[in-house]
Amino acid sequence: MAILLTGGAGYIGSHTCVELLNAGYKLIVVDDLSNSKLNSMVRIKEITGKDFKFYKTDILDREALESIFVENSIEAVIHLAGLKSVGESVQMPLHYYHNNITGTLVLCELMKKYNVKKMVFSSSATVYGVPEYVPISEDFPLRAMNPYGRTKLMIEEMLRDLYHSDHDWSISLLRYFNPIGAHESGRIGEDPKSIPNNLMPYITQTAVGKLEELYVFGNDYPTVDGTGVRDYIHVVDLAKGHLKALEKILTSKGVEAYNLGTGKGYSVLQIVAAFEKTTGTKIPYKIVKRRQGDVASCYADPTKARKELGWLAEKGIEDMCRDAWGWQEKNPSGYEDVLQDRNTSFVF
Ligand code: NAD
Ligand code: UD1
């Protein structure tokens, strides 16, 4: 029996592949490579030395996806495939609703048809909207602020409805806080297509000289130094959270949401200082006005994941900075994929 991982070639997916393979799971990756590179798969094979199947498939392509369910014996699905840019979702809402929601719908219909009723879903802390206070626990009111966030919220609701219609389902909704860092080998990491929207890839690209300076979005928030506070979590810790959630859905039924965060908040300037100290590089920055839609402070109460999944983030801010830099320094232009045109599916 195998685990089907959608979106497995992406940033979080590639790190999840490594953890799954190292834990001995039989793995099938599905990704249309719309926001990732095939090279990540090559590197996963290199890091783990383990075989796995890769299908270059769009989850919206029902026929192609169905053939994967027919060809393989699938026990559970970890569903990460989705579009994730907030700004782009405001510009192209229908594209986001179609890809994220219809994609999940097609996947769930096939899971039901082939009696695979176990899913780990990648949700986001974005479903909390503007939190009234921190730390945020799972029972906070849910409110999305943009089309991307609404796709996550709607999918959560859809999955809850699915469970309520059939108690044979077992579903984990993982609400990620801010994943950063990379695998310690420096062979896989975050590879944004264009200028990064998120803080850490912007910092690393500044450090490597691809970008001139960091723009700090506002220093007038009610926080420790006026800059925005977030719960940054090492992507390897996050990937391990998927294994814990998987163990849970393989052994029990129900639908549960879990915060995957460290429970600690760092400001933008604290992250800049930690990065400079850990890596010995200098990050020139300029304070500019606030970014629309940003909240002052957002960090998790991760107690539920600790109690119910036995999961706890282990890596600290220095590890996150060191590993983010290790990836960027060794791969200044990301994966530079030479295999991208290969339009096939194969065993690595
Ligand atoms: P990513 O873009 O690196 O990975 C997503 C992967 O899904 C990509 O490889 C992309 O090619 C693939 N994909 C997209 N649409 C697809 C489709 N229709 N069919 C097949 N594959 C498709 O992003 P990530 O950072 O690894 O995020 C993974 C998931 O986690 C996403 O669902 C994202 O919304 C969610 N998430 C990410 C963050 C974050 O900060 N990175 C935070 C919260 C939630
Ligand atoms: C953003 C998204 C959120 C998404 C998350 C992970 C917005 C409004 N929110 O959240 O929905 O779930 O990414 O993909 O886009 N910052 C700078 N300069 C930069 C970049 C960021 O100062 O160039 C600051 C931000 O103002 C914020 C912090 O750094 O205070 C973190 O920003 P970012 O990495 O974009 O994450 P979020 O804002 O949490």
CSV table of C-alpha atoms and ligand atoms in Angstrom, one decimal:
chain,number,residue,atom,x,y,z
A,1,MET,CA,0.0,0.0,0.0
A,2,ALA,CA,1.3,3.4,-0.9
A,3,ILE,CA,0.9,7.0,0.1
A,4,LEU,CA,-0.1,9.4,-2.7
A,5,LEU,CA,1.4,12.9,-2.3
A,6,THR,CA,-0.1,15.6,-4.5
A,7,GLY,CA,2.1,18.7,-5.0
A,8,GLY,CA,5.1,16.6,-4.0
A,9,ALA,CA,7.6,18.4,-6.2
A,10,GLY,CA,7.0,21.8,-4.5
A,11,TYR,CA,8.7,23.4,-1.5
A,12,ILE,CA,6.9,21.6,1.3
A,13,GLY,CA,6.1,18.6,-0.7
A,14,SER,CA,9.7,17.8,-1.6
A,15,HIS,CA,10.7,17.9,2.1
A,16,THR,CA,7.7,15.7,2.9
A,17,CYS,CA,8.9,13.2,0.3
A,18,VAL,CA,12.2,12.9,2.0
A,19,GLU,CA,10.7,12.3,5.4
A,20,LEU,CA,8.2,9.7,4.0
A,21,LEU,CA,10.8,7.8,2.1
A,22,ASN,CA,13.2,7.8,5.1
A,23,ALA,CA,10.4,6.5,7.3
A,24,GLY,CA,10.0,3.6,4.8
A,25,TYR,CA,6.7,4.5,3.2
A,26,LYS,CA,6.0,3.5,-0.4
A,27,LEU,CA,5.5,6.8,-2.2
A,28,ILE,CA,3.7,8.1,-5.3
A,29,VAL,CA,4.1,11.7,-6.2
A,30,VAL,CA,1.6,13.6,-8.4
A,31,ASP,CA,2.5,17.1,-9.5
A,32,ASP,CA,1.9,19.1,-12.7
A,33,LEU,CA,5.1,21.0,-12.2
A,34,SER,CA,3.2,24.3,-12.6
A,35,ASN,CA,5.1,25.8,-9.8
A,36,SER,CA,8.0,23.4,-9.3
A,37,LYS,CA,10.8,21.6,-11.1
A,38,LEU,CA,11.4,17.9,-11.9
A,39,ASN,CA,14.9,18.3,-10.6
A,40,SER,CA,13.5,18.3,-7.1
A,41,MET,CA,12.6,14.7,-7.7
A,42,VAL,CA,16.1,13.8,-8.8
A,43,ARG,CA,17.5,15.4,-5.7
A,44,ILE,CA,15.1,13.5,-3.4
A,45,LYS,CA,16.3,10.3,-5.0
A,46,GLU,CA,19.8,11.4,-4.4
A,47,ILE,CA,19.2,12.4,-0.7
A,48,THR,CA,17.2,9.3,0.2
A,49,GLY,CA,18.6,6.6,-2.2
A,50,LYS,CA,15.0,5.3,-2.2
A,51,ASP,CA,12.7,4.5,-5.2
A,52,PHE,CA,9.4,6.2,-5.7
A,53,LYS,CA,6.9,6.9,-8.5
A,54,PHE,CA,6.4,10.3,-10.1
A,55,TYR,CA,3.4,11.2,-12.3
A,56,LYS,CA,3.5,14.6,-14.1
A,57,THR,CA,-0.3,15.0,-13.8
A,58,ASP,CA,-2.7,17.8,-13.2
A,59,ILE,CA,-5.2,16.8,-10.5
A,60,LEU,CA,-7.9,18.5,-12.5
A,61,ASP,CA,-7.3,15.9,-15.2
A,62,ARG,CA,-9.8,13.3,-13.9
A,63,GLU,CA,-8.9,10.6,-16.4
A,64,ALA,CA,-5.2,10.8,-15.7
A,65,LEU,CA,-5.7,10.9,-12.0
A,66,GLU,CA,-8.1,8.0,-12.1
A,67,SER,CA,-5.5,5.9,-13.9
A,68,ILE,CA,-3.1,6.5,-11.0
A,69,PHE,CA,-5.8,5.1,-8.6
A,70,VAL,CA,-6.3,2.1,-10.9
A,71,GLU,CA,-2.6,1.4,-11.3
A,72,ASN,CA,-1.6,1.6,-7.7
A,73,SER,CA,-2.8,0.4,-4.4
A,74,ILE,CA,-3.2,3.6,-2.4
A,75,GLU,CA,-3.7,3.7,1.3
A,76,ALA,CA,-3.9,7.4,2.1
A,77,VAL,CA,-3.4,10.8,0.4
A,78,ILE,CA,-1.4,13.8,1.5
A,79,HIS,CA,-2.8,16.7,-0.5
A,80,LEU,CA,-0.5,19.6,-1.0
A,81,ALA,CA,-1.2,20.5,-4.6
A,82,GLY,CA,-2.5,24.0,-4.9
A,83,LEU,CA,-1.7,27.6,-5.9
A,84,LYS,CA,-0.5,29.7,-3.0
A,85,SER,CA,0.1,33.3,-4.0
A,86,VAL,CA,-2.2,35.8,-2.2
A,87,GLY,CA,-1.6,38.6,-4.7
A,88,GLU,CA,-2.1,36.4,-7.7
A,89,SER,CA,-5.3,35.0,-6.2
A,90,VAL,CA,-6.7,38.5,-6.0
A,91,GLN,CA,-5.8,39.1,-9.7
A,92,MET,CA,-7.0,35.6,-10.9
A,93,PRO,CA,-9.7,34.4,-8.4
A,94,LEU,CA,-11.4,32.0,-10.8
A,95,HIS,CA,-8.1,30.3,-11.6
A,96,TYR,CA,-7.5,29.9,-7.9
A,97,TYR,CA,-11.0,28.6,-7.1
A,98,HIS,CA,-10.8,26.2,-10.0
A,99,ASN,CA,-7.4,24.8,-9.4
A,100,ASN,CA,-7.6,24.6,-5.6
A,101,ILE,CA,-11.2,23.8,-5.0
A,102,THR,CA,-12.2,21.8,-8.2
A,103,GLY,CA,-8.8,20.0,-8.0
A,104,THR,CA,-9.6,18.9,-4.4
A,105,LEU,CA,-13.1,17.9,-5.5
A,106,VAL,CA,-11.9,15.7,-8.3
A,107,LEU,CA,-9.4,14.1,-6.0
A,108,CYS,CA,-12.0,13.4,-3.2
A,109,GLU,CA,-14.4,12.0,-5.7
A,110,LEU,CA,-11.8,9.5,-6.9
A,111,MET,CA,-10.7,8.7,-3.3
A,112,LYS,CA,-14.4,7.9,-2.5
A,113,LYS,CA,-14.7,5.8,-5.7
A,114,TYR,CA,-11.6,3.8,-4.9
A,115,ASN,CA,-12.4,3.6,-1.2
A,116,VAL,CA,-9.3,5.6,-0.1
A,117,LYS,CA,-10.8,7.6,2.8
A,118,LYS,CA,-7.8,9.0,4.5
A,119,MET,CA,-6.4,12.4,3.8
A,120,VAL,CA,-3.9,14.9,5.2
A,121,PHE,CA,-4.7,18.3,3.8
A,122,SER,CA,-2.4,21.4,3.7
A,123,SER,CA,-4.4,24.3,5.0
A,124,SER,CA,-2.9,27.5,6.3
A,125,ALA,CA,-2.9,29.9,9.2
A,126,THR,CA,-4.5,32.3,6.7
A,127,VAL,CA,-7.9,30.7,7.7
A,128,TYR,CA,-7.7,32.7,11.0
A,129,GLY,CA,-7.8,36.1,9.1
A,130,VAL,CA,-6.9,38.9,11.4
A,131,PRO,CA,-6.5,37.2,14.8
A,132,GLU,CA,-7.9,39.2,17.7
A,133,TYR,CA,-5.2,37.9,20.0
A,134,VAL,CA,-2.2,35.5,20.0
A,135,PRO,CA,-1.3,32.7,20.3
A,136,ILE,CA,-3.9,31.3,18.0
A,137,SER,CA,-5.6,28.0,18.9
A,138,GLU,CA,-7.6,25.8,16.5
A,139,ASP,CA,-10.9,26.9,17.9
A,140,PHE,CA,-10.4,30.6,16.9
A,141,PRO,CA,-13.1,32.0,14.6
A,142,LEU,CA,-12.2,31.3,10.9
A,143,ARG,CA,-12.2,34.1,8.4
A,144,ALA,CA,-10.4,34.4,5.1
A,145,MET,CA,-9.3,37.7,3.8
A,146,ASN,CA,-8.5,37.0,0.1
A,147,PRO,CA,-9.4,34.4,-2.6
A,148,TYR,CA,-6.4,32.2,-1.7
A,149,GLY,CA,-7.5,32.1,1.9
A,150,ARG,CA,-11.1,31.4,0.9
A,151,THR,CA,-10.0,28.4,-1.1
A,152,LYS,CA,-8.4,26.9,2.0
A,153,LEU,CA,-11.4,27.7,4.2
A,154,MET,CA,-13.9,26.2,1.6
A,155,ILE,CA,-11.8,23.1,1.2
A,156,GLU,CA,-11.7,22.7,5.0
A,157,GLU,CA,-15.5,23.0,5.1
A,158,MET,CA,-15.9,20.6,2.2
A,159,LEU,CA,-13.7,18.0,4.0
A,160,ARG,CA,-15.7,18.4,7.2
A,161,ASP,CA,-18.9,17.8,5.2
A,162,LEU,CA,-17.4,14.8,3.7
A,163,TYR,CA,-16.6,13.3,7.1
A,164,HIS,CA,-20.1,14.2,8.4
A,165,SER,CA,-21.7,12.3,5.4
A,166,ASP,CA,-19.6,9.2,6.0
A,167,HIS,CA,-17.8,8.5,9.2
A,168,ASP,CA,-15.4,6.1,7.6
A,169,TRP,CA,-13.3,9.1,6.5
A,170,SER,CA,-10.2,10.2,8.4
A,171,ILE,CA,-9.0,13.7,7.7
A,172,SER,CA,-6.3,15.9,9.1
A,173,LEU,CA,-6.4,19.6,8.3
A,174,LEU,CA,-2.9,21.0,8.9
A,175,ARG,CA,-2.8,24.8,9.3
A,176,TYR,CA,0.8,25.8,8.6
A,177,PHE,CA,2.3,28.9,10.0
A,178,ASN,CA,5.4,30.3,8.1
A,179,PRO,CA,7.6,27.5,6.7
A,180,ILE,CA,11.1,28.6,6.0
A,181,GLY,CA,14.6,26.9,5.7
A,182,ALA,CA,15.5,23.9,3.7
A,183,HIS,CA,16.9,20.4,4.0
A,184,GLU,CA,20.2,20.4,5.7
A,185,SER,CA,21.9,18.9,2.6
A,186,GLY,CA,21.2,22.2,0.7
A,187,ARG,CA,20.0,20.0,-2.2
A,188,ILE,CA,16.2,20.9,-1.9
A,189,GLY,CA,14.7,24.2,-0.9
A,190,GLU,CA,12.3,26.9,-1.8
A,191,ASP,CA,12.6,28.0,-5.5
A,192,PRO,CA,10.2,31.0,-6.1
A,193,LYS,CA,9.4,31.5,-9.8
A,194,SER,CA,9.9,35.3,-9.7
A,195,ILE,CA,10.6,38.0,-7.1
A,196,PRO,CA,9.7,36.4,-3.8
A,197,ASN,CA,6.6,37.6,-1.9
A,198,ASN,CA,7.7,36.0,1.4
A,199,LEU,CA,10.3,37.3,3.8
A,200,MET,CA,12.9,34.5,4.0
A,201,PRO,CA,13.4,33.9,0.2
A,202,TYR,CA,13.6,37.7,-0.2
A,203,ILE,CA,16.3,37.8,2.5
A,204,THR,CA,18.3,35.0,1.0
A,205,GLN,CA,18.1,36.4,-2.5
A,206,THR,CA,19.3,39.7,-1.1
A,207,ALA,CA,22.2,38.0,0.7
A,208,VAL,CA,23.2,36.2,-2.5
A,209,GLY,CA,23.2,39.5,-4.5
A,210,LYS,CA,20.1,38.8,-6.7
A,211,LEU,CA,18.2,41.6,-5.0
A,212,GLU,CA,19.5,44.9,-3.9
A,213,GLU,CA,17.8,45.4,-0.5
A,214,LEU,CA,15.0,44.2,1.6
A,215,TYR,CA,11.9,46.3,2.0
A,216,VAL,CA,10.5,46.0,5.5
A,217,PHE,CA,6.8,46.5,5.3
A,218,GLY,CA,6.0,48.9,8.2
A,219,ASN,CA,7.6,49.6,11.5
A,220,ASP,CA,4.6,51.0,13.2
A,221,TYR,CA,2.8,47.8,14.3
A,222,PRO,CA,2.1,47.2,18.0
A,223,THR,CA,5.0,44.7,18.3
A,224,VAL,CA,8.4,44.4,20.0
A,225,ASP,CA,10.1,46.7,17.4
A,226,GLY,CA,7.2,47.8,15.2
A,227,THR,CA,7.7,45.2,12.5
A,228,GLY,CA,5.4,42.3,11.8
A,229,VAL,CA,5.7,39.2,14.0
A,230,ARG,CA,5.2,35.7,12.6
A,231,ASP,CA,5.6,32.1,13.6
A,232,TYR,CA,8.5,30.8,11.4
A,233,ILE,CA,8.8,27.0,11.3
A,234,HIS,CA,11.6,24.9,9.8
A,235,VAL,CA,10.2,23.2,6.7
A,236,VAL,CA,11.7,19.8,7.9
A,237,ASP,CA,9.8,20.1,11.2
A,238,LEU,CA,6.7,20.9,9.1
A,239,ALA,CA,7.3,17.9,6.9
A,240,LYS,CA,7.7,15.7,10.0
A,241,GLY,CA,4.3,17.0,11.1
A,242,HIS,CA,2.8,15.3,8.0
A,243,LEU,CA,4.1,12.0,9.1
A,244,LYS,CA,2.6,12.4,12.5
A,245,ALA,CA,-0.7,13.4,11.0
A,246,LEU,CA,-0.5,10.4,8.6
A,247,GLU,CA,0.1,8.0,11.5
A,248,LYS,CA,-3.0,9.4,13.1
A,249,ILE,CA,-5.3,9.1,10.1
A,250,LEU,CA,-4.0,5.6,9.4
A,251,THR,CA,-5.2,4.5,12.8
A,252,SER,CA,-8.3,6.5,13.7
A,253,LYS,CA,-11.3,8.2,12.0
A,254,GLY,CA,-12.6,11.7,12.2
A,255,VAL,CA,-11.8,15.2,11.0
A,256,GLU,CA,-9.4,17.4,13.0
A,257,ALA,CA,-7.5,20.7,12.5
A,258,TYR,CA,-4.0,21.1,13.8
A,259,ASN,CA,-1.8,24.2,14.0
A,260,LEU,CA,1.8,23.4,12.8
A,261,GLY,CA,3.9,26.2,14.2
A,262,THR,CA,6.5,26.6,16.9
A,263,GLY,CA,4.5,28.8,19.2
A,264,LYS,CA,7.2,31.5,19.1
A,265,GLY,CA,6.9,34.8,17.2
A,266,TYR,CA,9.8,36.7,15.6
A,267,SER,CA,9.6,40.2,14.1
A,268,VAL,CA,11.0,41.0,10.7
A,269,LEU,CA,14.0,42.8,12.2
A,270,GLN,CA,14.7,39.9,14.6
A,271,ILE,CA,14.8,37.6,11.6
A,272,VAL,CA,17.1,39.9,9.7
A,273,ALA,CA,19.4,40.0,12.8
A,274,ALA,CA,19.3,36.2,13.3
A,275,PHE,CA,20.1,35.7,9.6
A,276,GLU,CA,23.0,38.1,9.7
A,277,LYS,CA,24.4,36.5,12.8
A,278,THR,CA,24.0,32.9,11.7
A,279,THR,CA,25.3,33.4,8.2
A,280,GLY,CA,27.8,36.2,8.5
A,281,THR,CA,26.1,38.1,5.7
A,282,LYS,CA,24.8,41.6,5.6
A,283,ILE,CA,21.2,42.4,4.7
A,284,PRO,CA,20.7,46.0,3.6
A,285,TYR,CA,17.1,47.0,4.3
A,286,LYS,CA,14.8,50.0,4.0
A,287,ILE,CA,11.6,50.6,6.0
A,288,VAL,CA,8.6,51.2,3.7
A,289,LYS,CA,4.9,51.4,4.2
A,290,ARG,CA,2.8,48.5,5.4
A,291,ARG,CA,1.8,45.8,2.9
A,292,GLN,CA,-2.0,45.7,2.4
A,293,GLY,CA,-3.6,42.8,4.1
A,294,ASP,CA,-0.8,42.2,6.6
A,295,VAL,CA,-1.5,41.5,10.3
A,296,ALA,CA,0.7,42.8,13.1
A,297,SER,CA,1.2,39.5,14.9
A,298,CYS,CA,0.4,35.9,14.1
A,299,TYR,CA,1.7,32.9,16.0
A,300,ALA,CA,0.4,29.5,16.9
A,301,ASP,CA,-0.7,27.7,20.0
A,302,PRO,CA,0.7,24.3,18.9
A,303,THR,CA,-0.6,22.4,22.0
A,304,LYS,CA,-3.2,20.3,20.2
A,305,ALA,CA,-0.6,18.9,17.7
A,306,ARG,CA,1.7,18.1,20.6
A,307,LYS,CA,-1.0,16.3,22.6
A,308,GLU,CA,-2.9,14.5,19.8
A,309,LEU,CA,-0.2,13.9,17.2
A,310,GLY,CA,2.9,13.8,19.5
A,311,TRP,CA,4.5,16.4,17.2
A,312,LEU,CA,6.6,19.3,18.3
A,313,ALA,CA,8.8,21.6,16.2
A,314,GLU,CA,12.5,20.9,17.2
A,315,LYS,CA,14.5,23.3,15.1
A,316,GLY,CA,15.3,26.9,16.1
A,317,ILE,CA,15.6,30.1,14.3
A,318,GLU,CA,19.4,29.6,13.7
A,319,ASP,CA,18.7,26.3,12.0
A,320,MET,CA,16.1,27.9,9.8
A,321,CYS,CA,18.5,30.7,8.8
A,322,ARG,CA,21.5,28.5,8.3
A,323,ASP,CA,19.6,26.0,6.1
A,324,ALA,CA,17.7,28.6,4.1
A,325,TRP,CA,21.2,30.2,3.3
A,326,GLY,CA,22.7,26.7,2.7
A,327,TRP,CA,20.2,26.1,-0.1
A,328,GLN,CA,20.4,29.6,-1.6
A,329,GLU,CA,24.2,29.8,-1.6
A,330,LYS,CA,24.6,26.4,-3.2
A,331,ASN,CA,21.7,27.0,-5.7
A,332,PRO,CA,21.7,30.8,-6.5
A,333,SER,CA,19.4,30.2,-9.4
A,334,GLY,CA,17.3,27.5,-7.8
A,335,TYR,CA,16.9,24.1,-9.5
A,336,GLU,CA,17.8,25.3,-13.0
A,337,ASP,CA,15.9,22.4,-14.4
A,338,VAL,CA,17.2,20.6,-17.5
A,339,LEU,CA,14.7,17.9,-17.3
A,340,GLN,CA,11.6,20.2,-17.4
A,341,ASP,CA,10.5,19.2,-20.9
A,342,ARG,CA,10.2,15.5,-20.0
A,343,ASN,CA,6.5,15.0,-20.2
A,344,THR,CA,6.4,11.5,-18.7
A,345,SER,CA,5.8,9.7,-15.5
A,346,PHE,CA,8.4,7.4,-14.2
A,347,VAL,CA,10.0,5.6,-11.3
A,348,PHE,CA,12.9,7.4,-9.7
B,1,NAD,P1,4.6,25.0,-4.0
B,1,NAD,O1,4.0,25.9,-5.0
B,1,NAD,O2,6.0,24.9,-3.9
B,1,NAD,O3,4.0,23.5,-4.1
B,1,NAD,C1,2.7,23.2,-4.6
B,1,NAD,C2,2.9,22.2,-5.7
B,1,NAD,O4,1.6,21.9,-6.2
B,1,NAD,C3,3.7,22.7,-6.8
B,1,NAD,O5,4.7,21.8,-7.1
B,1,NAD,C4,2.7,22.8,-8.0
B,1,NAD,O6,3.4,22.5,-9.2
B,1,NAD,C5,1.7,21.8,-7.6
B,1,NAD,N1,0.4,22.0,-8.2
B,1,NAD,C6,-0.4,23.1,-8.2
B,1,NAD,N2,-1.6,22.9,-8.8
B,1,NAD,C7,-1.6,21.6,-9.2
B,1,NAD,C8,-2.5,20.8,-9.9
B,1,NAD,N3,-3.7,21.3,-10.3
B,1,NAD,N4,-2.2,19.5,-10.1
B,1,NAD,C9,-1.0,19.0,-9.7
B,1,NAD,N5,-0.1,19.7,-9.1
B,1,NAD,C10,-0.4,21.0,-8.8
B,1,NAD,O7,4.0,25.5,-2.6
B,1,NAD,P2,4.3,25.0,-1.1
B,1,NAD,O8,4.9,26.2,-0.4
B,1,NAD,O9,5.1,23.7,-1.1
B,1,NAD,O10,2.9,24.7,-0.5
B,1,NAD,C11,2.3,23.5,-0.5
B,1,NAD,C12,0.8,23.6,0.0
B,1,NAD,O11,0.9,24.2,1.3
B,1,NAD,C13,0.0,24.5,-0.9
B,1,NAD,O12,-1.3,24.0,-0.9
B,1,NAD,C14,0.0,25.8,-0.1
B,1,NAD,O13,-1.2,26.6,-0.3
B,1,NAD,C15,0.0,25.3,1.3
B,1,NAD,N6,0.6,26.3,2.2
B,1,NAD,C16,1.9,26.8,2.0
B,1,NAD,C17,2.4,27.8,2.9
B,1,NAD,C18,3.8,28.4,2.6
B,1,NAD,O14,4.1,29.4,3.3
B,1,NAD,N7,4.6,27.9,1.7
B,1,NAD,C19,1.7,28.2,4.0
B,1,NAD,C20,0.4,27.6,4.2
B,1,NAD,C21,-0.1,26.7,3.3
B,2,UD1,C1,2.0,35.6,3.5
B,2,UD1,C2,0.5,35.6,3.1
B,2,UD1,C3,-0.2,34.5,3.7
B,2,UD1,C4,0.4,33.1,3.4
B,2,UD1,C5,1.9,33.2,3.8
B,2,UD1,C6,2.7,32.0,3.5
B,2,UD1,C7,0.0,38.0,2.5
B,2,UD1,C8,-0.7,39.2,3.0
B,2,UD1,N1,0.0,36.9,3.4
B,2,UD1,O1,1.9,35.7,5.0
B,2,UD1,O2,-1.6,34.4,3.3
B,2,UD1,O3,-0.2,32.1,4.0
B,2,UD1,O4,2.6,34.3,3.2
B,2,UD1,O5,2.8,31.8,2.1
B,2,UD1,O6,0.7,37.9,1.5
B,2,UD1,N2,7.8,41.2,4.9
B,2,UD1,C9,8.6,42.3,4.7
B,2,UD1,N3,9.3,42.4,3.5
B,2,UD1,C10,9.1,41.4,2.5
B,2,UD1,C11,8.3,40.3,2.7
B,2,UD1,C12,7.7,40.2,4.0
B,2,UD1,O7,8.8,43.1,5.5
B,2,UD1,O8,9.7,41.6,1.4
B,2,UD1,C13,7.2,41.0,6.2
B,2,UD1,C14,5.7,41.0,6.2
B,2,UD1,O9,5.1,42.3,6.3
B,2,UD1,C15,5.4,40.1,7.4
B,2,UD1,C16,6.6,39.2,7.5
B,2,UD1,O10,7.6,39.8,6.8
B,2,UD1,O11,5.3,40.9,8.6
B,2,UD1,C17,6.3,37.8,6.9
B,2,UD1,O12,5.8,38.0,5.6
B,2,UD1,P1,5.5,36.7,4.6
B,2,UD1,O13,6.7,35.9,4.6
B,2,UD1,O14,5.0,37.3,3.3
B,2,UD1,O15,4.4,35.9,5.4
B,2,UD1,P2,3.0,36.3,5.9
B,2,UD1,O16,2.8,37.8,5.8
B,2,UD1,O17,2.7,35.7,7.2
